Short mmCIF file of N, CA and C in Angstrom, two decimals:
data_model
loop_
_atom_site.label_atom_id
_atom_site.label_comp_id
_atom_site.label_asym_id
_atom_site.label_seq_id
_atom_site.Cartn_x
_atom_site.Cartn_y
_atom_site.Cartn_z
N VAL V 22 -17.91 -21.70 40.05
CA VAL V 22 -18.71 -20.87 39.18
C VAL V 22 -20.01 -21.60 38.82
N ARG V 23 -19.95 -22.92 38.75
CA ARG V 23 -21.16 -23.68 38.42
C ARG V 23 -22.23 -23.48 39.49
N LEU V 24 -21.80 -23.29 40.75
CA LEU V 24 -22.78 -23.07 41.82
C LEU V 24 -23.56 -21.78 41.62
N LEU V 25 -22.91 -20.77 41.03
CA LEU V 25 -23.58 -19.49 40.83
C LEU V 25 -24.60 -19.55 39.70
N SER V 26 -24.53 -20.58 38.86
CA SER V 26 -25.51 -20.69 37.78
C SER V 26 -26.76 -21.44 38.23
N ASP V 27 -26.83 -21.82 39.50
CA ASP V 27 -28.01 -22.49 40.04
C ASP V 27 -29.19 -21.52 40.01
N ASP V 28 -30.41 -22.04 39.99
CA ASP V 28 -31.60 -21.21 39.89
C ASP V 28 -32.14 -20.78 41.24
N THR V 29 -31.32 -20.74 42.24
CA THR V 29 -31.78 -20.32 43.57
C THR V 29 -31.08 -19.02 43.94
N PRO V 30 -31.69 -17.85 43.65
CA PRO V 30 -31.05 -16.57 43.89
C PRO V 30 -30.57 -16.33 45.31
N PRO V 31 -31.29 -16.73 46.37
CA PRO V 31 -30.75 -16.46 47.70
C PRO V 31 -29.45 -17.20 47.92
N PHE V 32 -29.33 -18.41 47.37
CA PHE V 32 -28.11 -19.17 47.52
C PHE V 32 -26.97 -18.50 46.79
N GLN V 33 -27.24 -17.95 45.61
CA GLN V 33 -26.21 -17.29 44.82
C GLN V 33 -25.64 -16.09 45.58
N SER V 34 -26.50 -15.23 46.08
CA SER V 34 -26.03 -14.03 46.74
C SER V 34 -25.34 -14.36 48.06
N ALA V 35 -25.83 -15.33 48.81
CA ALA V 35 -25.18 -15.70 50.06
C ALA V 35 -23.81 -16.30 49.79
N LEU V 36 -23.68 -17.07 48.72
CA LEU V 36 -22.39 -17.65 48.38
C LEU V 36 -21.39 -16.58 47.98
N ALA V 37 -21.85 -15.59 47.21
CA ALA V 37 -20.97 -14.49 46.81
C ALA V 37 -20.52 -13.68 48.04
N VAL V 38 -21.43 -13.42 48.95
CA VAL V 38 -21.06 -12.69 50.18
C VAL V 38 -20.09 -13.51 51.02
N TYR V 39 -20.30 -14.83 51.10
CA TYR V 39 -19.39 -15.69 51.87
C TYR V 39 -18.00 -15.71 51.25
N TRP V 40 -17.93 -15.75 49.93
CA TRP V 40 -16.61 -15.72 49.27
C TRP V 40 -15.91 -14.40 49.56
N ALA V 41 -16.63 -13.30 49.52
CA ALA V 41 -16.04 -12.00 49.83
C ALA V 41 -15.55 -11.99 51.28
N TYR V 42 -16.30 -12.60 52.16
CA TYR V 42 -15.93 -12.72 53.57
C TYR V 42 -14.61 -13.49 53.72
N GLU V 43 -14.47 -14.57 52.99
CA GLU V 43 -13.25 -15.38 53.05
C GLU V 43 -12.05 -14.64 52.46
N VAL V 44 -12.26 -13.90 51.38
CA VAL V 44 -11.16 -13.15 50.76
C VAL V 44 -10.67 -12.07 51.71
N VAL V 45 -11.60 -11.37 52.34
CA VAL V 45 -11.20 -10.34 53.31
C VAL V 45 -10.45 -10.98 54.47
N GLY V 46 -10.94 -12.12 54.95
CA GLY V 46 -10.28 -12.80 56.06
C GLY V 46 -8.89 -13.28 55.72
N SER V 47 -8.67 -13.70 54.50
CA SER V 47 -7.33 -14.19 54.11
C SER V 47 -6.34 -13.04 53.95
N GLY V 48 -6.83 -11.82 53.72
CA GLY V 48 -5.94 -10.69 53.52
C GLY V 48 -5.59 -9.95 54.80
N LEU V 49 -6.18 -10.32 55.91
CA LEU V 49 -5.90 -9.61 57.17
C LEU V 49 -4.67 -10.20 57.85
N GLY V 50 -4.03 -9.37 58.62
CA GLY V 50 -2.82 -9.81 59.32
C GLY V 50 -3.10 -10.17 60.77
N SER V 51 -2.49 -9.41 61.68
CA SER V 51 -2.55 -9.73 63.11
C SER V 51 -3.92 -9.43 63.73
N ASP V 52 -4.67 -8.50 63.18
CA ASP V 52 -5.98 -8.14 63.73
C ASP V 52 -7.11 -9.00 63.14
N ARG V 53 -6.77 -10.13 62.61
CA ARG V 53 -7.74 -10.96 61.89
C ARG V 53 -8.96 -11.30 62.75
N ASP V 54 -8.75 -11.75 63.99
CA ASP V 54 -9.88 -12.20 64.82
C ASP V 54 -10.83 -11.06 65.16
N ARG V 55 -10.29 -9.91 65.51
CA ARG V 55 -11.13 -8.77 65.87
C ARG V 55 -11.91 -8.26 64.67
N VAL V 56 -11.25 -8.11 63.55
CA VAL V 56 -11.91 -7.60 62.35
C VAL V 56 -12.92 -8.62 61.81
N MET V 57 -12.56 -9.90 61.87
CA MET V 57 -13.47 -10.93 61.36
C MET V 57 -14.75 -11.02 62.20
N LYS V 58 -14.63 -10.73 63.49
CA LYS V 58 -15.82 -10.72 64.34
C LYS V 58 -16.77 -9.60 63.91
N ILE V 59 -16.22 -8.44 63.62
CA ILE V 59 -17.04 -7.31 63.16
C ILE V 59 -17.66 -7.63 61.80
N ILE V 60 -16.84 -8.18 60.90
CA ILE V 60 -17.33 -8.51 59.56
C ILE V 60 -18.37 -9.62 59.64
N ASN V 61 -18.17 -10.55 60.55
CA ASN V 61 -19.10 -11.66 60.71
C ASN V 61 -20.50 -11.16 61.08
N ASN V 62 -20.57 -10.17 61.96
CA ASN V 62 -21.87 -9.59 62.33
C ASN V 62 -22.55 -8.96 61.11
N HIS V 63 -21.76 -8.24 60.32
CA HIS V 63 -22.31 -7.64 59.10
C HIS V 63 -22.72 -8.71 58.09
N PHE V 64 -21.92 -9.76 58.00
CA PHE V 64 -22.24 -10.85 57.07
C PHE V 64 -23.60 -11.46 57.41
N TRP V 65 -23.84 -11.73 58.68
CA TRP V 65 -25.12 -12.34 59.04
C TRP V 65 -26.29 -11.38 58.87
N GLN V 66 -26.04 -10.09 59.05
CA GLN V 66 -27.10 -9.10 58.79
C GLN V 66 -27.44 -9.07 57.31
N ILE V 67 -26.40 -9.10 56.46
CA ILE V 67 -26.63 -9.13 55.01
C ILE V 67 -27.37 -10.40 54.63
N HIS V 68 -26.99 -11.51 55.22
CA HIS V 68 -27.65 -12.79 54.94
C HIS V 68 -29.13 -12.74 55.33
N ALA V 69 -29.42 -12.16 56.49
CA ALA V 69 -30.81 -12.04 56.94
C ALA V 69 -31.61 -11.13 56.01
N ASP V 70 -30.99 -10.03 55.54
CA ASP V 70 -31.67 -9.13 54.61
C ASP V 70 -31.95 -9.81 53.28
N LEU V 71 -30.97 -10.59 52.80
CA LEU V 71 -31.17 -11.33 51.54
C LEU V 71 -32.29 -12.36 51.68
N ARG V 72 -32.36 -13.01 52.82
CA ARG V 72 -33.42 -13.99 53.04
C ARG V 72 -34.79 -13.31 53.08
N GLU V 73 -34.86 -12.14 53.72
CA GLU V 73 -36.13 -11.41 53.78
C GLU V 73 -36.57 -10.96 52.38
N ILE V 74 -35.62 -10.49 51.57
CA ILE V 74 -35.95 -10.09 50.20
C ILE V 74 -36.45 -11.29 49.41
N SER V 75 -35.77 -12.42 49.57
CA SER V 75 -36.18 -13.64 48.85
C SER V 75 -37.57 -14.10 49.28
N ASP V 76 -37.83 -14.07 50.57
CA ASP V 76 -39.14 -14.49 51.06
C ASP V 76 -40.24 -13.57 50.57
N THR V 77 -39.96 -12.27 50.53
CA THR V 77 -40.93 -11.31 50.05
C THR V 77 -41.20 -11.52 48.56
N ARG V 78 -40.15 -11.80 47.81
CA ARG V 78 -40.30 -12.00 46.37
C ARG V 78 -41.09 -13.28 46.06
N LEU V 79 -40.88 -14.32 46.85
CA LEU V 79 -41.54 -15.59 46.57
C LEU V 79 -43.00 -15.61 47.03
N LEU V 80 -43.37 -14.74 47.97
CA LEU V 80 -44.75 -14.68 48.44
C LEU V 80 -45.22 -13.23 48.35
N PRO V 81 -45.69 -12.80 47.16
CA PRO V 81 -46.03 -11.40 46.99
C PRO V 81 -47.20 -10.94 47.85
N ILE V 82 -48.15 -11.82 48.13
CA ILE V 82 -49.25 -11.46 49.02
C ILE V 82 -48.82 -11.82 50.44
N PRO V 83 -48.84 -10.87 51.36
CA PRO V 83 -48.45 -11.19 52.74
C PRO V 83 -49.29 -12.33 53.31
N PHE V 84 -48.65 -13.19 54.06
CA PHE V 84 -49.27 -14.40 54.58
C PHE V 84 -50.53 -14.09 55.38
N GLY V 85 -50.45 -13.12 56.29
CA GLY V 85 -51.59 -12.73 57.11
C GLY V 85 -52.73 -12.17 56.27
N TYR V 86 -52.40 -11.36 55.29
CA TYR V 86 -53.42 -10.77 54.43
C TYR V 86 -54.18 -11.86 53.67
N TYR V 87 -53.46 -12.84 53.17
CA TYR V 87 -54.08 -13.93 52.41
C TYR V 87 -55.11 -14.66 53.29
N HIS V 88 -54.74 -14.96 54.54
CA HIS V 88 -55.66 -15.69 55.41
C HIS V 88 -56.82 -14.83 55.89
N VAL V 89 -56.59 -13.55 56.10
CA VAL V 89 -57.69 -12.66 56.48
C VAL V 89 -58.68 -12.55 55.33
N MET V 90 -58.16 -12.46 54.09
CA MET V 90 -59.04 -12.40 52.93
C MET V 90 -59.88 -13.69 52.82
N ASN V 91 -59.24 -14.84 53.01
CA ASN V 91 -59.98 -16.11 52.96
C ASN V 91 -61.02 -16.21 54.07
N LEU V 92 -60.67 -15.74 55.26
CA LEU V 92 -61.62 -15.76 56.38
C LEU V 92 -62.82 -14.87 56.08
N MET V 93 -62.56 -13.67 55.56
CA MET V 93 -63.66 -12.77 55.22
C MET V 93 -64.55 -13.38 54.14
N LEU V 94 -63.94 -14.03 53.17
CA LEU V 94 -64.71 -14.66 52.10
C LEU V 94 -65.59 -15.78 52.66
N CYS V 95 -65.02 -16.61 53.52
CA CYS V 95 -65.80 -17.72 54.10
C CYS V 95 -66.94 -17.21 54.97
N VAL V 96 -66.68 -16.20 55.80
CA VAL V 96 -67.74 -15.64 56.65
C VAL V 96 -68.83 -15.02 55.79
N ASN V 97 -68.44 -14.32 54.75
CA ASN V 97 -69.40 -13.70 53.86
C ASN V 97 -70.27 -14.76 53.18
N ILE V 98 -69.65 -15.83 52.70
CA ILE V 98 -70.40 -16.90 52.03
C ILE V 98 -71.34 -17.61 53.01
N ILE V 99 -70.88 -17.83 54.24
CA ILE V 99 -71.72 -18.49 55.24
C ILE V 99 -72.93 -17.62 55.60
N LEU V 100 -72.69 -16.33 55.80
CA LEU V 100 -73.80 -15.43 56.13
C LEU V 100 -74.80 -15.32 54.98
N TRP V 101 -74.27 -15.22 53.76
CA TRP V 101 -75.18 -15.20 52.61
C TRP V 101 -75.96 -16.50 52.51
N GLY V 102 -75.29 -17.61 52.73
CA GLY V 102 -75.97 -18.90 52.67
C GLY V 102 -77.08 -18.98 53.70
N TYR V 103 -76.82 -18.51 54.92
CA TYR V 103 -77.85 -18.53 55.97
C TYR V 103 -79.00 -17.61 55.58
N GLY V 104 -78.67 -16.41 55.09
CA GLY V 104 -79.72 -15.46 54.71
C GLY V 104 -80.55 -15.96 53.55
N MET V 105 -79.89 -16.56 52.57
CA MET V 105 -80.62 -17.06 51.40
C MET V 105 -81.41 -18.32 51.73
N ALA V 106 -80.96 -19.11 52.71
CA ALA V 106 -81.69 -20.33 53.10
C ALA V 106 -83.02 -19.98 53.77
N LEU V 107 -83.08 -18.82 54.42
CA LEU V 107 -84.31 -18.39 55.06
C LEU V 107 -85.34 -17.87 54.05
N GLU V 108 -84.89 -17.57 52.86
CA GLU V 108 -85.81 -17.10 51.82
C GLU V 108 -86.65 -18.27 51.30
N SER V 109 -87.89 -17.98 50.97
CA SER V 109 -88.78 -19.05 50.50
C SER V 109 -88.77 -19.16 48.97
N ARG V 110 -88.12 -18.22 48.30
CA ARG V 110 -88.11 -18.25 46.84
C ARG V 110 -86.95 -19.09 46.32
N VAL V 111 -87.18 -19.74 45.22
CA VAL V 111 -86.15 -20.56 44.58
C VAL V 111 -85.08 -19.68 43.96
N LEU V 112 -85.46 -18.48 43.55
CA LEU V 112 -84.52 -17.56 42.93
C LEU V 112 -83.40 -17.18 43.90
N ALA V 113 -83.66 -17.16 45.20
CA ALA V 113 -82.65 -16.82 46.20
C ALA V 113 -81.49 -17.83 46.17
N HIS V 114 -81.83 -19.10 45.97
CA HIS V 114 -80.77 -20.12 45.92
C HIS V 114 -79.91 -19.96 44.67
N LEU V 115 -80.52 -19.57 43.57
CA LEU V 115 -79.78 -19.34 42.34
C LEU V 115 -78.87 -18.11 42.48
N ILE V 116 -79.38 -17.07 43.12
CA ILE V 116 -78.58 -15.87 43.36
C ILE V 116 -77.39 -16.19 44.26
N TYR V 117 -77.63 -17.00 45.30
CA TYR V 117 -76.54 -17.40 46.19
C TYR V 117 -75.48 -18.18 45.41
N LEU V 118 -75.90 -19.09 44.58
CA LEU V 118 -74.97 -19.89 43.79
C LEU V 118 -74.13 -19.00 42.88
N LEU V 119 -74.75 -18.03 42.23
CA LEU V 119 -74.01 -17.11 41.36
C LEU V 119 -73.04 -16.23 42.14
N CYS V 120 -73.47 -15.75 43.31
CA CYS V 120 -72.59 -14.92 44.15
C CYS V 120 -71.37 -15.70 44.62
N VAL V 121 -71.58 -16.93 45.05
CA VAL V 121 -70.45 -17.76 45.49
C VAL V 121 -69.51 -18.02 44.32
N LEU V 122 -70.05 -18.31 43.17
CA LEU V 122 -69.22 -18.55 41.98
C LEU V 122 -68.40 -17.32 41.62
N ILE V 123 -69.01 -16.15 41.67
CA ILE V 123 -68.30 -14.91 41.35
C ILE V 123 -67.21 -14.63 42.37
N PHE V 124 -67.51 -14.76 43.66
CA PHE V 124 -66.51 -14.46 44.69
C PHE V 124 -65.35 -15.45 44.67
N MET V 125 -65.63 -16.72 44.45
CA MET V 125 -64.55 -17.71 44.37
C MET V 125 -63.69 -17.46 43.13
N GLY V 126 -64.33 -17.06 42.04
CA GLY V 126 -63.57 -16.72 40.83
C GLY V 126 -62.70 -15.50 41.04
N MET V 127 -63.21 -14.49 41.75
CA MET V 127 -62.41 -13.30 42.04
C MET V 127 -61.22 -13.65 42.93
N ARG V 128 -61.41 -14.56 43.88
CA ARG V 128 -60.30 -15.00 44.73
C ARG V 128 -59.24 -15.71 43.91
N GLU V 129 -59.66 -16.57 43.02
CA GLU V 129 -58.70 -17.29 42.17
C GLU V 129 -57.98 -16.32 41.22
N LEU V 130 -58.70 -15.36 40.69
CA LEU V 130 -58.09 -14.36 39.82
C LEU V 130 -57.07 -13.53 40.58
N ALA V 131 -57.38 -13.15 41.81
CA ALA V 131 -56.43 -12.38 42.63
C ALA V 131 -55.17 -13.19 42.90
N ALA V 132 -55.31 -14.48 43.14
CA ALA V 132 -54.14 -15.33 43.37
C ALA V 132 -53.29 -15.44 42.11
N GLN V 133 -53.94 -15.51 40.94
CA GLN V 133 -53.19 -15.59 39.69
C GLN V 133 -52.48 -14.27 39.36
N LEU V 134 -53.11 -13.15 39.68
CA LEU V 134 -52.54 -11.84 39.36
C LEU V 134 -51.59 -11.33 40.43
N ALA V 135 -51.35 -12.10 41.48
CA ALA V 135 -50.46 -11.66 42.54
C ALA V 135 -49.03 -11.49 42.03
N ASP V 136 -48.62 -12.31 41.06
CA ASP V 136 -47.29 -12.21 40.47
C ASP V 136 -47.44 -12.22 38.96
N PRO V 137 -47.69 -11.06 38.35
CA PRO V 137 -47.99 -11.04 36.92
C PRO V 137 -46.77 -11.12 36.01
N PHE V 138 -45.56 -11.21 36.57
CA PHE V 138 -44.36 -11.18 35.75
C PHE V 138 -43.61 -12.50 35.74
N GLY V 139 -44.31 -13.61 35.87
CA GLY V 139 -43.67 -14.93 35.85
C GLY V 139 -43.71 -15.54 34.46
N ASP V 140 -43.70 -16.86 34.42
CA ASP V 140 -43.70 -17.57 33.15
C ASP V 140 -44.97 -18.39 32.94
N ASP V 141 -46.01 -18.12 33.71
CA ASP V 141 -47.28 -18.83 33.55
C ASP V 141 -48.01 -18.33 32.31
N LEU V 142 -49.05 -19.04 31.91
CA LEU V 142 -49.82 -18.64 30.73
C LEU V 142 -50.57 -17.33 30.94
N VAL V 143 -50.94 -17.02 32.18
CA VAL V 143 -51.73 -15.81 32.44
C VAL V 143 -50.86 -14.59 32.75
N ASP V 144 -49.55 -14.74 32.73
CA ASP V 144 -48.65 -13.64 33.06
C ASP V 144 -48.39 -12.76 31.84
N PHE V 145 -47.94 -11.54 32.11
CA PHE V 145 -47.64 -10.60 31.03
C PHE V 145 -46.42 -11.06 30.25
N PRO V 146 -46.42 -10.91 28.92
CA PRO V 146 -45.25 -11.30 28.11
C PRO V 146 -44.20 -10.18 28.10
N VAL V 147 -43.54 -9.96 29.21
CA VAL V 147 -42.63 -8.83 29.36
C VAL V 147 -41.45 -8.94 28.40
N ARG V 148 -40.90 -10.15 28.24
CA ARG V 148 -39.76 -10.31 27.32
C ARG V 148 -40.15 -9.92 25.89
N TYR V 149 -41.33 -10.33 25.47
CA TYR V 149 -41.80 -9.98 24.13
C TYR V 149 -41.99 -8.46 24.01
N TRP V 150 -42.56 -7.83 25.02
CA TRP V 150 -42.77 -6.39 24.98
C TRP V 150 -41.45 -5.64 24.89
N ILE V 151 -40.45 -6.08 25.66
CA ILE V 151 -39.14 -5.40 25.62
C ILE V 151 -38.51 -5.56 24.25
N LEU V 152 -38.57 -6.77 23.69
CA LEU V 152 -38.02 -7.01 22.36
C LEU V 152 -38.73 -6.16 21.31
N GLN V 153 -40.05 -6.08 21.39
CA GLN V 153 -40.82 -5.27 20.46
C GLN V 153 -40.47 -3.79 20.60
N CYS V 154 -40.33 -3.31 21.82
CA CYS V 154 -39.95 -1.91 22.06
C CYS V 154 -38.56 -1.64 21.50
N TRP V 155 -37.63 -2.57 21.71
CA TRP V 155 -36.27 -2.43 21.19
C TRP V 155 -36.29 -2.32 19.66
N GLU V 156 -37.04 -3.20 19.00
CA GLU V 156 -37.10 -3.17 17.54
C GLU V 156 -37.69 -1.86 17.03
N GLU V 157 -38.71 -1.36 17.70
CA GLU V 157 -39.31 -0.10 17.28
C GLU V 157 -38.37 1.07 17.51
N CYS V 158 -37.60 1.05 18.60
CA CYS V 158 -36.61 2.11 18.85
C CYS V 158 -35.52 2.09 17.79
N VAL V 159 -35.08 0.91 17.40
CA VAL V 159 -34.07 0.80 16.34
C VAL V 159 -34.61 1.34 15.03
N ILE V 160 -35.86 1.02 14.71
CA ILE V 160 -36.48 1.53 13.47
C ILE V 160 -36.53 3.05 13.49
N VAL V 161 -36.93 3.63 14.61
CA VAL V 161 -37.03 5.09 14.71
C VAL V 161 -35.65 5.73 14.61
N LEU V 162 -34.65 5.17 15.28
CA LEU V 162 -33.33 5.76 15.29
C LEU V 162 -32.60 5.60 13.96
N GLU V 163 -32.86 4.53 13.23
CA GLU V 163 -32.16 4.30 11.97
C GLU V 163 -32.93 4.83 10.76
N HIS V 164 -34.09 5.40 10.97
CA HIS V 164 -34.90 5.92 9.86
C HIS V 164 -34.23 7.17 9.30
N GLU V 165 -34.09 7.22 7.98
CA GLU V 165 -33.51 8.38 7.32
C GLU V 165 -34.62 9.17 6.64
N LEU V 166 -34.59 10.47 6.87
CA LEU V 166 -35.59 11.32 6.24
C LEU V 166 -35.18 11.64 4.82
N ASP V 167 -36.17 11.87 4.00
CA ASP V 167 -35.90 12.32 2.64
C ASP V 167 -35.32 13.73 2.73
N GLY V 168 -34.22 13.98 2.04
CA GLY V 168 -33.52 15.26 2.13
C GLY V 168 -34.37 16.43 1.72
N ASP V 169 -35.14 16.29 0.64
CA ASP V 169 -35.98 17.39 0.17
C ASP V 169 -37.09 17.72 1.16
N VAL V 170 -37.70 16.68 1.73
CA VAL V 170 -38.77 16.90 2.71
C VAL V 170 -38.20 17.59 3.94
N HIS V 171 -37.02 17.17 4.37
CA HIS V 171 -36.40 17.76 5.55
C HIS V 171 -36.02 19.22 5.29
N ALA V 172 -35.52 19.51 4.10
CA ALA V 172 -35.14 20.89 3.76
C ALA V 172 -36.37 21.78 3.73
N ARG V 173 -37.50 21.29 3.18
CA ARG V 173 -38.73 22.08 3.15
C ARG V 173 -39.25 22.35 4.56
N GLN V 174 -39.11 21.37 5.43
CA GLN V 174 -39.55 21.56 6.82
C GLN V 174 -38.70 22.62 7.50
N LEU V 175 -37.41 22.63 7.23
CA LEU V 175 -36.55 23.64 7.84
C LEU V 175 -36.86 25.05 7.29
N GLU V 176 -37.16 25.14 6.00
CA GLU V 176 -37.50 26.44 5.41
C GLU V 176 -38.82 26.99 5.96
N GLN V 177 -39.79 26.09 6.15
CA GLN V 177 -41.09 26.52 6.64
C GLN V 177 -41.06 26.83 8.13
N GLY V 178 -40.21 26.09 8.88
CA GLY V 178 -40.21 26.17 10.33
C GLY V 178 -39.51 27.34 10.87
#
């Protein structure tokens, strides 16, 4: 049971599926080898699906998309740099510097907002919001109306 309290979810689910696999195998009689072969194929498919879910959860931005975005950003910055270097005005260099700063900041912001439900400082306080919603629901459900006010509302309505 201590293994299931580990902080690695893919390991937890694979261990639970493996234990179920062993329990089924111990309960089979003469057809154990044939049935276990069929179950084994399903077990590995479940394991592969769990690994894919875990990988997707740990990397919310697809790997290819992240690199294409970085490539586009670098090409854009290089082309702007070349275009602004050909300008004879000093203001062009300042504009280039500001554009690079803004685009790099947007890239960093996108990386931070890729997983907004974690425990970082920039993430949403979901636990606090749920607790606050719970407290407000309890207040609404446990609120008692004044009998006279309620009776007047029923008479008027």
